[in-house]
Tab-separated table of C-alpha atoms in Angstrom:
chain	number	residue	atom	x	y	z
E	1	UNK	CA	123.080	80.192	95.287
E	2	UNK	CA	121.154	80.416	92.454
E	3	UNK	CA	117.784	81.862	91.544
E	4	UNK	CA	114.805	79.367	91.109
E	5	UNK	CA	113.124	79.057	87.833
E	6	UNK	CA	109.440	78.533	86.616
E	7	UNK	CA	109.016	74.921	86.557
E	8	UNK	CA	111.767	74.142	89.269
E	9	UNK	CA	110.653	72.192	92.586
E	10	UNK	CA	110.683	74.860	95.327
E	11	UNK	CA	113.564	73.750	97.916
E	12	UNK	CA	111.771	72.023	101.159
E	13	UNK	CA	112.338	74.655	104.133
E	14	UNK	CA	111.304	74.386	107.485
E	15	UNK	CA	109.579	77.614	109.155
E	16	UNK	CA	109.008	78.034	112.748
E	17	UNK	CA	105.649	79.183	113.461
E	18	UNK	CA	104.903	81.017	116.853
E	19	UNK	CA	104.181	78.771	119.849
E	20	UNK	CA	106.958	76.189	119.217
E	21	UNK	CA	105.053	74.798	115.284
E	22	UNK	CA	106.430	74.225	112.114
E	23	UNK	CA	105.609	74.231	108.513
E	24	UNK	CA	107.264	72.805	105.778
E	25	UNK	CA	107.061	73.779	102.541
E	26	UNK	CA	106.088	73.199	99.878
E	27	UNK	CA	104.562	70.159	101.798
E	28	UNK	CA	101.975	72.457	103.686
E	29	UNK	CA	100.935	73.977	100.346
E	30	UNK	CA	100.510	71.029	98.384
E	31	UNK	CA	97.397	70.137	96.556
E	32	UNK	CA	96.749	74.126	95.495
E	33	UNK	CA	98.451	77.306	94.784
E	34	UNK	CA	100.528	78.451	97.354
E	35	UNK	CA	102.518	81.851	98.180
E	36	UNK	CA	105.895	82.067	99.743
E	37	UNK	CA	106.909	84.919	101.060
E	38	UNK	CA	110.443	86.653	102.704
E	39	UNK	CA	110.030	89.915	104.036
E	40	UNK	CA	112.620	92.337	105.539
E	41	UNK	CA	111.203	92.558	109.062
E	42	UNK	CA	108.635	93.524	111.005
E	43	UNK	CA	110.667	97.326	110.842
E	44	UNK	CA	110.143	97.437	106.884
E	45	UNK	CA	106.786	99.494	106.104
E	46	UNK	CA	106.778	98.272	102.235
E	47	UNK	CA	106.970	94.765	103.921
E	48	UNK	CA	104.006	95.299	106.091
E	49	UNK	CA	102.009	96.776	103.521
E	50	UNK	CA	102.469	93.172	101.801
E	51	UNK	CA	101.549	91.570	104.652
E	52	UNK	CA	98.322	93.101	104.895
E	53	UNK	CA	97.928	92.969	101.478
E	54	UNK	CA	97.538	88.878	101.446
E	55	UNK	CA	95.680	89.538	104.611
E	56	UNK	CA	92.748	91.593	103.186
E	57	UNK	CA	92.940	89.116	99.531
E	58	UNK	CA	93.121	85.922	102.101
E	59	UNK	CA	89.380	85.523	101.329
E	60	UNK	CA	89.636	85.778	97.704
E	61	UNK	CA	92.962	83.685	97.253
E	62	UNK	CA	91.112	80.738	99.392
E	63	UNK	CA	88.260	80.826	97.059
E	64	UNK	CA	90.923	80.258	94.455
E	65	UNK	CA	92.574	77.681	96.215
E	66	UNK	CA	95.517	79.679	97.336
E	67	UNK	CA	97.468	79.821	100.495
E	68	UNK	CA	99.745	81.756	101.522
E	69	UNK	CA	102.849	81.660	104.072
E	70	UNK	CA	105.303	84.215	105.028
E	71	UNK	CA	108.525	84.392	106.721
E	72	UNK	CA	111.431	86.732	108.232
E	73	UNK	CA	114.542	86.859	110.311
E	74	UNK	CA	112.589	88.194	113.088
E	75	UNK	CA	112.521	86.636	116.690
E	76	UNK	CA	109.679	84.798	117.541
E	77	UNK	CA	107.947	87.707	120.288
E	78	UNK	CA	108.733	90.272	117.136
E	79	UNK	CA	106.956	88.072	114.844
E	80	UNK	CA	104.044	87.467	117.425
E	81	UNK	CA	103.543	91.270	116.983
E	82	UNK	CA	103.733	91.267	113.691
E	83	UNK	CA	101.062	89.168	113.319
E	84	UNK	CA	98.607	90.595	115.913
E	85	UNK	CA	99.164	94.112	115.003
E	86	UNK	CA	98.021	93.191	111.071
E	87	UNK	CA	95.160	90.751	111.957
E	88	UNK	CA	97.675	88.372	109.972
E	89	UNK	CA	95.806	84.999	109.876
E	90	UNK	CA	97.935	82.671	107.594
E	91	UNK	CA	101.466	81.468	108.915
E	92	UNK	CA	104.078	83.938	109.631
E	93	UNK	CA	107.274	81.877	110.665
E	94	UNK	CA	110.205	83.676	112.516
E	95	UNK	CA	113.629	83.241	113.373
E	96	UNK	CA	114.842	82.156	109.351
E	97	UNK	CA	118.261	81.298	108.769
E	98	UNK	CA	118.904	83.932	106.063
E	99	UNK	CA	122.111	82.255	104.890
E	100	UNK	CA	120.346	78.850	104.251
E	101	UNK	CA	117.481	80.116	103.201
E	102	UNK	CA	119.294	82.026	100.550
E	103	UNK	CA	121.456	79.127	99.456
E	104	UNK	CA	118.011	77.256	99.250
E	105	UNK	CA	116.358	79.995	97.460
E	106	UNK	CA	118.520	82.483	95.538
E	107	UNK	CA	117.290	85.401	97.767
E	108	UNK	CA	119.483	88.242	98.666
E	109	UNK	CA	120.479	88.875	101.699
E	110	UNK	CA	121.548	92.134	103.312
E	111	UNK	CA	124.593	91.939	105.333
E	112	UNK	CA	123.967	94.968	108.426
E	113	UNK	CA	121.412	94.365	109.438
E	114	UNK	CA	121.369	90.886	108.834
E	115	UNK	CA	118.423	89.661	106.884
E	116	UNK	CA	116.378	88.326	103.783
E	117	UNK	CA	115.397	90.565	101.104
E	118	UNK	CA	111.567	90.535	100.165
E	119	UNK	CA	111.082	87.576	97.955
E	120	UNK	CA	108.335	85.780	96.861
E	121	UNK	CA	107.132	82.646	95.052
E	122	UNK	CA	103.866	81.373	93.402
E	123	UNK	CA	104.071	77.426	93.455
E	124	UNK	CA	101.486	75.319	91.780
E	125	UNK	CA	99.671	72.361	93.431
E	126	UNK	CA	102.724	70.119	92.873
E	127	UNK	CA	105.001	72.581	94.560
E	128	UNK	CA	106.990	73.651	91.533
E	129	UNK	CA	107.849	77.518	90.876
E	130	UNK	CA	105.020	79.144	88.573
E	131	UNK	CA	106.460	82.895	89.244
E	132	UNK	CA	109.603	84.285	91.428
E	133	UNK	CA	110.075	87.552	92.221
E	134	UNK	CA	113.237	88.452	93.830
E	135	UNK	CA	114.087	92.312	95.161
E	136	UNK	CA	117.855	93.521	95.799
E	137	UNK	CA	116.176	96.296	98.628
E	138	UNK	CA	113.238	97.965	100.041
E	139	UNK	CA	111.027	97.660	96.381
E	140	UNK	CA	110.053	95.171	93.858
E	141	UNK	CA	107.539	92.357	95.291
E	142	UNK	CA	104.385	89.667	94.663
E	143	UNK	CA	101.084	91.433	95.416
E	144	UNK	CA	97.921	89.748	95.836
E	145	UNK	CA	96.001	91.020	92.682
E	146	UNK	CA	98.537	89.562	90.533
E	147	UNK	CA	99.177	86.357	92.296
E	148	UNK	CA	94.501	85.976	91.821
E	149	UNK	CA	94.816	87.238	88.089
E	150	UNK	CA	98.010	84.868	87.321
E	151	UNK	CA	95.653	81.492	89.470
E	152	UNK	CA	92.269	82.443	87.494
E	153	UNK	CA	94.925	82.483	83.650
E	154	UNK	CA	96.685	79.199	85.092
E	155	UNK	CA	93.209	77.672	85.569
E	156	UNK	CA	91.465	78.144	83.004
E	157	UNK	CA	94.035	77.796	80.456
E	158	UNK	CA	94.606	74.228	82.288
E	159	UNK	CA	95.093	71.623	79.697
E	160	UNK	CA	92.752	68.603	80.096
């Protein structure tokens, strides 16, 4: 396990979406900026303030050409909740393999209960790591004013 680096490929990870979809990244984010993240659980109120977060900058990331994804460990009826409880309306996958996705990733992983610590990742259009944030516990995570401000530097500092 080992933490991924600006300018590393992000890992390709499967995540089920509600209703019996999937998503792969980075595939599903290719061709703009795209957000990745792990959060604790639907249980976790610093993780659901994240979550609605993206959801009230969704308008002003897409205008930037961002998209964003999230995941957790939660079952699939939890994560259904999740989502209509916050309005969420990018993908929310459930059910994540915490051990692979930590191998995969470099996240942490808490033991009891079992599941991902909040992580997240800014990937560029090619699906390589811009920015990863990685938290040990409840604190320490992307939020969506810095994920815009970091997009609107990247672009315009874009060599021809």
């Amino acid at each position: 396990m080992s933490l991924l680096k600006p300018g590393e490929q992000f890992p390709a990870l499967t995540l089920s979406l509600p209703g019996g979809e999937s998503l792969r990244v980075p595939d599903a984010l290719a061709g703009g900026f795209g957000v990745v993240l792990f959060y604790r659980g639907s249980w976790c109120p610093y993780c659901k303030a994240q979550l609605r977060a993206f959801q009230r900058s969704l308008g002003k990331l897409a205008e930037l050409g961002v998209k964003v994804v999230a995941v957790s460990v939660d079952d699939e009826a939890t994560t259904k909740q999740t989502i209509a409880e916050h309005g969420l309306e990018f993908p929310v996958g459930h059910s994540a393999d915490a051990a692979a996705f930590a191998e995969a990733t470099g996240a942490f992983v808490n033991d009891d209960p079992r599941h991902l610590q909040s992580t997240g990742f800014v990937l560029d259009p090619e699906g390589k790591v811009v920015v990863s944030v990685y938290s040990s516990g409840a604190i320490g995570r992307l939020v969506p004013e810095d994920v815009a401000g970091l997009v609107r530097y990247l672009r315009e500092h874009q060599t021809a």
